[in-house]
Tab-separated table of C-alpha atoms and ligand atoms in Angstrom:
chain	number	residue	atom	x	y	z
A	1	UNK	CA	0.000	0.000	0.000
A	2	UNK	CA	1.641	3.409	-0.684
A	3	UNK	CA	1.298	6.246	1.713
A	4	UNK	CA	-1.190	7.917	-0.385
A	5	UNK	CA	-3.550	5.373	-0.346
A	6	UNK	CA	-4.643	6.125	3.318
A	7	UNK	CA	-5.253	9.515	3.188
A	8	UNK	CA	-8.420	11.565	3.534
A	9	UNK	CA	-10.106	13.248	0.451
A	10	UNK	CA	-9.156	16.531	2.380
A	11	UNK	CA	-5.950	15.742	3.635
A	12	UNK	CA	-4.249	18.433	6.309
A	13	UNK	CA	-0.639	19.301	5.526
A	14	UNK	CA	1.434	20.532	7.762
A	15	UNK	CA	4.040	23.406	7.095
A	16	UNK	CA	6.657	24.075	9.703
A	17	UNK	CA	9.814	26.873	9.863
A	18	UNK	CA	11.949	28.586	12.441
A	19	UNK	CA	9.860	31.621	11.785
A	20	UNK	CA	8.321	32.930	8.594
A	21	UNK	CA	10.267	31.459	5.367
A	22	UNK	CA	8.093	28.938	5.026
A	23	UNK	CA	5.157	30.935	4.155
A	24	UNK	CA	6.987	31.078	0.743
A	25	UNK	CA	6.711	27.632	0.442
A	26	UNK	CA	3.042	27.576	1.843
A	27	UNK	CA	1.942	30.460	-0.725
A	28	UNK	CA	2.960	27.923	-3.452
A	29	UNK	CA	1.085	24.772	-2.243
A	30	UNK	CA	-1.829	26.826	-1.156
A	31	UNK	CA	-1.518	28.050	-4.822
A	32	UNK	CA	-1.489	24.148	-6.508
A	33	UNK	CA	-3.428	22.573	-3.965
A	34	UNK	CA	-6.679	24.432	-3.246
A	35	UNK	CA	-8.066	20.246	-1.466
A	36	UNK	CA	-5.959	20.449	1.780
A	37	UNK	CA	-6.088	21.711	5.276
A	38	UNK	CA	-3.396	23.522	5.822
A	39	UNK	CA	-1.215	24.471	8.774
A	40	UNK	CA	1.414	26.723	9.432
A	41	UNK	CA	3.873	25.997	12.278
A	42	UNK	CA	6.640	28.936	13.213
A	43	UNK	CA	8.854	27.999	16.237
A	44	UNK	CA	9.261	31.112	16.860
A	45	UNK	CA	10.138	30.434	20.414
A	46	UNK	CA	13.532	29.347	19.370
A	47	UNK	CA	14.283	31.181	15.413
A	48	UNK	CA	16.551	32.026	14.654
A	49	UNK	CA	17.790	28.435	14.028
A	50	UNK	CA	20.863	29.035	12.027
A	51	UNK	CA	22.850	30.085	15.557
A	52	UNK	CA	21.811	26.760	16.984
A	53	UNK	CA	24.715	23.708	17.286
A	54	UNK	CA	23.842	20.449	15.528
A	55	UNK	CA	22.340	18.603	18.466
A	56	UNK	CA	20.453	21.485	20.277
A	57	UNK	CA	18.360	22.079	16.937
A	58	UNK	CA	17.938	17.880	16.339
A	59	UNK	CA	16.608	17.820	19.541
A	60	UNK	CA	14.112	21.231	20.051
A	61	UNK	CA	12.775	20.453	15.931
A	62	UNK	CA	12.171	16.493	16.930
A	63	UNK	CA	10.203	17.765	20.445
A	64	UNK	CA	8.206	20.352	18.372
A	65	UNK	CA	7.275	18.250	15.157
A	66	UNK	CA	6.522	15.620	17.956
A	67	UNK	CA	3.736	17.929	19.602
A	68	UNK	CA	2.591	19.246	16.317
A	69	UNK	CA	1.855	16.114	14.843
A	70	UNK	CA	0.060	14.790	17.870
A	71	UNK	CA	-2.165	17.962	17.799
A	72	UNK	CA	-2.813	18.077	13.983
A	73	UNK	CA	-2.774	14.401	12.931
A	74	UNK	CA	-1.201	15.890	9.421
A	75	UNK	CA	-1.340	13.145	6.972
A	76	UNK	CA	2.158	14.839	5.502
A	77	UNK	CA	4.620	17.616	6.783
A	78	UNK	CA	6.431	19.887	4.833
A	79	UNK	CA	10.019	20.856	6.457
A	80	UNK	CA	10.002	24.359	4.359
A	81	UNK	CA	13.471	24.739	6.100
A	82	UNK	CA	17.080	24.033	4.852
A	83	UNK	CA	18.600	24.706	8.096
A	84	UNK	CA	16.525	21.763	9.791
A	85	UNK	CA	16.005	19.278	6.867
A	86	UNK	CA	19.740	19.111	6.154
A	87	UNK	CA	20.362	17.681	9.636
A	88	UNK	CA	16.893	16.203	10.898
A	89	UNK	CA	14.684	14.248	8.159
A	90	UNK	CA	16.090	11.386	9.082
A	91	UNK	CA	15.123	11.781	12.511
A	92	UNK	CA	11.981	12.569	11.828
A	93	UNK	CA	11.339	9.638	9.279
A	94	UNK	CA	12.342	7.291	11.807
A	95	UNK	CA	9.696	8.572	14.401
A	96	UNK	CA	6.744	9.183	12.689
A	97	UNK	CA	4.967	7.463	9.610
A	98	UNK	CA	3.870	10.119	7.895
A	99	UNK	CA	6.094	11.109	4.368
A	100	UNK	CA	8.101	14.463	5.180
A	101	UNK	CA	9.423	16.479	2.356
A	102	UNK	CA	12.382	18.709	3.067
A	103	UNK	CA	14.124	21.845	1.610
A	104	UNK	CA	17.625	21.838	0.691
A	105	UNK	CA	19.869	23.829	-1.650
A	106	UNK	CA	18.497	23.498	-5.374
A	107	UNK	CA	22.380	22.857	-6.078
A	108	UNK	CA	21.219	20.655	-9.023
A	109	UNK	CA	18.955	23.188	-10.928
A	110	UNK	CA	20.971	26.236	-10.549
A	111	UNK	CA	24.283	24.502	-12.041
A	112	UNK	CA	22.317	22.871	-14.529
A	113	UNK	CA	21.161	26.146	-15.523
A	114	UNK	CA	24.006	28.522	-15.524
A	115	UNK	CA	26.037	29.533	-18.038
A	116	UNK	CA	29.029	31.155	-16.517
A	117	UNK	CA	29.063	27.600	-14.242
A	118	UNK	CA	29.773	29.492	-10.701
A	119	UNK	CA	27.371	29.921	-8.774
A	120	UNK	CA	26.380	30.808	-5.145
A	121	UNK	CA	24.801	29.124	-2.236
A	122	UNK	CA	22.963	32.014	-0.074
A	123	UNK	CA	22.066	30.321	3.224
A	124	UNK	CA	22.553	30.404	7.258
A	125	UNK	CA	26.015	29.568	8.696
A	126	UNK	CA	23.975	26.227	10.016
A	127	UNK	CA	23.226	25.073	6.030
A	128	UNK	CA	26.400	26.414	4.114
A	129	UNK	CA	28.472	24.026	7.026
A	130	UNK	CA	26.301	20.744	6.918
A	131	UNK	CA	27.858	17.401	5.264
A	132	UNK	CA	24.561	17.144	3.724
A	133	UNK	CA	25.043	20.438	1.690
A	134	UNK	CA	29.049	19.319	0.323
A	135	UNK	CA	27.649	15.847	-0.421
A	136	UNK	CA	24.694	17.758	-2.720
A	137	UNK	CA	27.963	20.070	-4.349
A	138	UNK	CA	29.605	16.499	-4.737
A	139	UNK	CA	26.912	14.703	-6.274
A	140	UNK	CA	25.497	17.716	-8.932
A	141	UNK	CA	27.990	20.424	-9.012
A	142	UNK	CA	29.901	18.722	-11.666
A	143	UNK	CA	32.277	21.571	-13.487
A	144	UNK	CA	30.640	24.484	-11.880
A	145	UNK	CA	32.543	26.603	-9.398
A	146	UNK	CA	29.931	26.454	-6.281
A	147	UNK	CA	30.502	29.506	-3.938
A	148	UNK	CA	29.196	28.772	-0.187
A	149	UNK	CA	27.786	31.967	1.495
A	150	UNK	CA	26.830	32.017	4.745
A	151	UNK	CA	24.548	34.783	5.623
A	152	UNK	CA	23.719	35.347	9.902
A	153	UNK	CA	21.460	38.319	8.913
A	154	UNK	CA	19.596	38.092	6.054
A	155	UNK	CA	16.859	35.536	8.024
A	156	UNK	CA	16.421	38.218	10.594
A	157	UNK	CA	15.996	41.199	8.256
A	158	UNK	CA	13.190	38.791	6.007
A	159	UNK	CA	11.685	38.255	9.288
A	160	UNK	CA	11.649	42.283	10.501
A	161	UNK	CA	10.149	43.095	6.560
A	162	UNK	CA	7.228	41.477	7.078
A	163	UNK	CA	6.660	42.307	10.904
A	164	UNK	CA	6.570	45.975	9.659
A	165	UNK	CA	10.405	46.662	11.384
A	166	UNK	CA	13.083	48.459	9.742
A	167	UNK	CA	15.116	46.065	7.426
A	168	UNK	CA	17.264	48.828	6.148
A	169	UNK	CA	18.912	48.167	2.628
A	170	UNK	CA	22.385	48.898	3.157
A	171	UNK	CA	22.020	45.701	5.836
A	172	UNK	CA	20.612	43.507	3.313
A	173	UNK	CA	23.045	44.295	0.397
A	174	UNK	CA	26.321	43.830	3.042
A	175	UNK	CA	24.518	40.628	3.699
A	176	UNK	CA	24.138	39.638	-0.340
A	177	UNK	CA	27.351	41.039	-1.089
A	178	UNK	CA	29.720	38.162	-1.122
A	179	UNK	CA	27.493	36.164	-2.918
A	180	UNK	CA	28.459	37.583	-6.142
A	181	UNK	CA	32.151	36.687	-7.497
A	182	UNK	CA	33.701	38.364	-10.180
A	183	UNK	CA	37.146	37.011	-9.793
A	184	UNK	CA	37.867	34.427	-13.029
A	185	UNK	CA	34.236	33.066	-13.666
A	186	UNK	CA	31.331	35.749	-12.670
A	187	UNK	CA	28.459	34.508	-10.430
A	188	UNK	CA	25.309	34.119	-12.859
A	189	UNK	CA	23.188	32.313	-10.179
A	190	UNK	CA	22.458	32.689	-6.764
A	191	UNK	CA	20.534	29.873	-5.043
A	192	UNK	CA	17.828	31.114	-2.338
A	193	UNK	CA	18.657	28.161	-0.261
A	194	UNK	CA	16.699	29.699	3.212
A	195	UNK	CA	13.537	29.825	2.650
A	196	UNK	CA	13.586	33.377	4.384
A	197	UNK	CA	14.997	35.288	1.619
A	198	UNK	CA	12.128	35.073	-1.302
A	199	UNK	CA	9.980	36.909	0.887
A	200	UNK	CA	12.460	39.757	0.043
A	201	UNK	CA	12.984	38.542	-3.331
A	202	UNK	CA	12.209	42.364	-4.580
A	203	UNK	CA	14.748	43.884	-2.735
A	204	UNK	CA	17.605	41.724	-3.374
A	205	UNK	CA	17.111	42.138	-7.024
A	206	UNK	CA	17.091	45.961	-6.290
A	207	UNK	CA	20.483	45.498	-4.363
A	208	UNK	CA	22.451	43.107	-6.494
A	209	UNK	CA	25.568	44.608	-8.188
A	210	UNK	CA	24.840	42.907	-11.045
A	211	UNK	CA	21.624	40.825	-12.409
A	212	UNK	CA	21.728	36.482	-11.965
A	213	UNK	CA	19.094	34.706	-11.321
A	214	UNK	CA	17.691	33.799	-8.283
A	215	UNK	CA	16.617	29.714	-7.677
A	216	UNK	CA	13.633	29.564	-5.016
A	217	UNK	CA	12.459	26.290	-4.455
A	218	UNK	CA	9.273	26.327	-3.594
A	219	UNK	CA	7.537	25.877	-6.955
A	220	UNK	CA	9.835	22.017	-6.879
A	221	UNK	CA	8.765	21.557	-3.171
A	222	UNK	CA	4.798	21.909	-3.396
A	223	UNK	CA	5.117	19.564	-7.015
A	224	UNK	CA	6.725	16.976	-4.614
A	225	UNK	CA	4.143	17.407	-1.873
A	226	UNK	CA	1.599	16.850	-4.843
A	227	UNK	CA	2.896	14.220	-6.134
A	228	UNK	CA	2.846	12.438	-2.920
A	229	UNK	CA	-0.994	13.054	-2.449
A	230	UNK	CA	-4.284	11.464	-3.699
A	231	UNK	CA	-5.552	13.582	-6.517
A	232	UNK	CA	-7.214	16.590	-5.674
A	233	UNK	CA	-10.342	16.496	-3.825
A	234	UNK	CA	-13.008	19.191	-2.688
A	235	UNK	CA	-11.645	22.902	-2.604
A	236	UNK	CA	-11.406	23.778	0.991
A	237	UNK	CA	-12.624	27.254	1.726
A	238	UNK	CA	-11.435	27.295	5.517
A	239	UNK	CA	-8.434	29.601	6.254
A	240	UNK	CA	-4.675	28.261	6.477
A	241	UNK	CA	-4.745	27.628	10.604
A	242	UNK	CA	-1.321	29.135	12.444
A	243	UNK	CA	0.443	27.923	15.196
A	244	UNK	CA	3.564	29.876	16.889
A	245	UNK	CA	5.518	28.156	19.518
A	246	UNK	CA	6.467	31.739	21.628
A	247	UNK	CA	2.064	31.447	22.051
A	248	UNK	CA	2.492	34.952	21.141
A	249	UNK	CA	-0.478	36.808	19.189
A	250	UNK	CA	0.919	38.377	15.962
A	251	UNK	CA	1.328	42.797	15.884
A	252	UNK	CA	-0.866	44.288	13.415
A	253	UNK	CA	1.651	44.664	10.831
A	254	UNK	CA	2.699	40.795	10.824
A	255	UNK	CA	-1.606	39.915	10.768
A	256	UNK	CA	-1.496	42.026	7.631
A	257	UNK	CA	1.547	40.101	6.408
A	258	UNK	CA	-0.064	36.961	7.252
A	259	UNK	CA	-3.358	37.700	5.562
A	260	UNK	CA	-1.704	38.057	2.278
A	261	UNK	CA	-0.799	34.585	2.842
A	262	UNK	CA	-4.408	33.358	3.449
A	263	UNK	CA	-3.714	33.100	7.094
A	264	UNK	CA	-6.392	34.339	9.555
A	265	UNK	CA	-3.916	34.797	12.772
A	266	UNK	CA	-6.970	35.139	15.125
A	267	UNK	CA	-8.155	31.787	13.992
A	268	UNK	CA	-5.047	28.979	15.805
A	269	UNK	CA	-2.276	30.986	17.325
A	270	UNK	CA	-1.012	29.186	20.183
B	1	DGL	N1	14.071	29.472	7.030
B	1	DGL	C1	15.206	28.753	7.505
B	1	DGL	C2	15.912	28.021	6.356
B	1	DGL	O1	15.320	27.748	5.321
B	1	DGL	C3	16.252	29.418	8.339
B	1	DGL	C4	16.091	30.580	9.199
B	1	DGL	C5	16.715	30.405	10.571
B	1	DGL	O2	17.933	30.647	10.749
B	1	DGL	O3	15.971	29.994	11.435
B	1	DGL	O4	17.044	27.665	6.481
C-alpha cells in the first residue's frame, strides 16, 4: 500500500519553519493545492535556528514536530526549512509514519542552468556548514565553481520586513554582497537556499551589483508534496490555521503580512 492510499479526500498538511520562510513555500502549495487543510507551524520560540549547534536544533525540531503532529494528525509535513532538513529528516522519518518532504539547496537546478558555471549558495552559517550540503555540491555540481555563502542576517531582516520593522537596505546588500564573485568566472546564479529570503525577493534584485538569477524552491517543493498526495479532492474554503511556539499573538503589521498569505492569525495561534 503506498502512503497515499490512506489519506483523507481533504488531507491536512502541515508546514513548519523557524519563523516565517516557510510561508513562501506555503503560498505555493496553497496556490497548486486548493483540497488540503493547511497548517502553518513557526517555532518562533527558538528562530533564529541558524545560531543553533547540531544537536540542540535535532533535539528542540524532533520535540516540536513531535507535539505538532500529535495535535494536527497531518497526513504529511512539509520541512520548508534548509537549516533543519539538512540535519533532521532522518530523525523525523524514523519517528513518525507520515512522508516528510524537506528543503535543501536546489544545487542541481541552478548549475544545470548557468552559463558562466559558478554559482552561489545564499544560506545560514547552520546550512552552508552541513555534510549534507558538500555531499549535494559532490553529487550535482559537476564543473561548476559552487561559492558557499553564509549569511547570519539576512533571516532576521526577512523576518523584521514582514513584521513591519526596519530592514534597512544597506544591511541587506552587506549581507548579499559576497554572494556575487567576479574574480575568473562571474556569479550568474544565486541559489535562495533559506527559505527566508524570497519573501524579500524584490529587494535583493534591487540590491544586487549585477543581475543572476535567483533559484527559489518552492515551486519544486509543493510539485513533490503533490505528487505524494491522492488527486485533488473538494476545494477547501477554511483559512490556512497558524500555530507559533512563543504562544504569542501576531502585531498588526505581521496579521497584515499573514493575511496576504491566506492566514487568519486570530483563527489557531497558540
Ligand atoms: N528558514 C530557515 C531556512 O530555510 C532558516 C532561518 C533560521 O535561521 O531559522 O534555512
Amino acid at each position: 500500500m503506498t502512503a497515499a492510499a490512506s489519506i483523507p479526500l481533504n488531507p491536512t498538511v502541515l508546514v513548519f519553519d523557524s519563523g516565517l520562510g516557510g510561508l513562501t513555500v506555503l503560498r505555493e502549495i496553497a496556490a497548486s493545492r486548493r483540497d488540503l487543510n493547511l497548517v502553518y507551524a513557526a517555532d518562533d520560540a527558538v528562530f533564529p535556528y541558524g545560531r543553533l549547534e547540531d544537536e540542540a536544533l535535532i533535539a528542540r525540531v524532533s520535540a516540536v514536530m513531535d507535539e505538532l503532529i500529535a495535535r494536527y494528525r497531518p497526513s504529511l509535513a512539509v520541512i520548508a526549512c534548509n537549516t533543519a532538513s539538512t540535519l533532521t529528516l532522518p530523525v523525523l522519518r524514523a519517528k513518525h509514519s507520515i512522508p516528510f518532504v524537506g528543503t535543501v539547496p536546489a544545487i542541481k537546478p541552478a548549475c544545470a542552468q548557468s552559463k558562466t558555471k559558478r554559482i552561489s549558495v545564499l544560506a545560514t552559517p547552520g546550512t552552508v556548514k552541513r555534510d549534507y550540503t558538500r555531499a549535494l555540491i559532490e553529487e550535482f555540481a559537476g564543473d561548476c565553481q559552487v561559492d558557499l555563502v553564509g549569511s547570519a542576517h539576512l533571516a532576521p531582516l526577512a523576518e523584521a520586513y514582514l513584521r513591519g520593522e526596519e530592514a534597512a537596505d544597506d544591511r541587506i546588500a552587506a549581507e548579499i554582497a559576497p554572494a556575487f564573485r567576479e574574480d575568473g568566472r562571474k556569479t550568474d546564479t544565486v541559489v535562495l537556499a533559506c527559505t527566508h529570503y524570497p519573501l524579500l525577493l524584490g529587494r535583493l534584485k534591487q540590491l544586487a551589483p549585477w543581475p543572476v538569477e535567483w533559484i527559489d524552491p518552492a515551486p519544486a517543493i509543493a510539485r513533490r508534496v503533490a505528487s505524494l498526495l491522492p488527486t485533488p479532492g473538494p476545494m477547501v474554503t477554511a483559512p490556512i490555521r497558524a500555530h507559533f511556539t512563543s504562544g504569542k499573538a501576531p502585531g498588526v503589521a505581521l496579521a497584515k503580512s499573514l493575511q496576504s498569505f491566506g492566514i487568519e492569525p486570530a483563527g489557531e495561534a497558540v
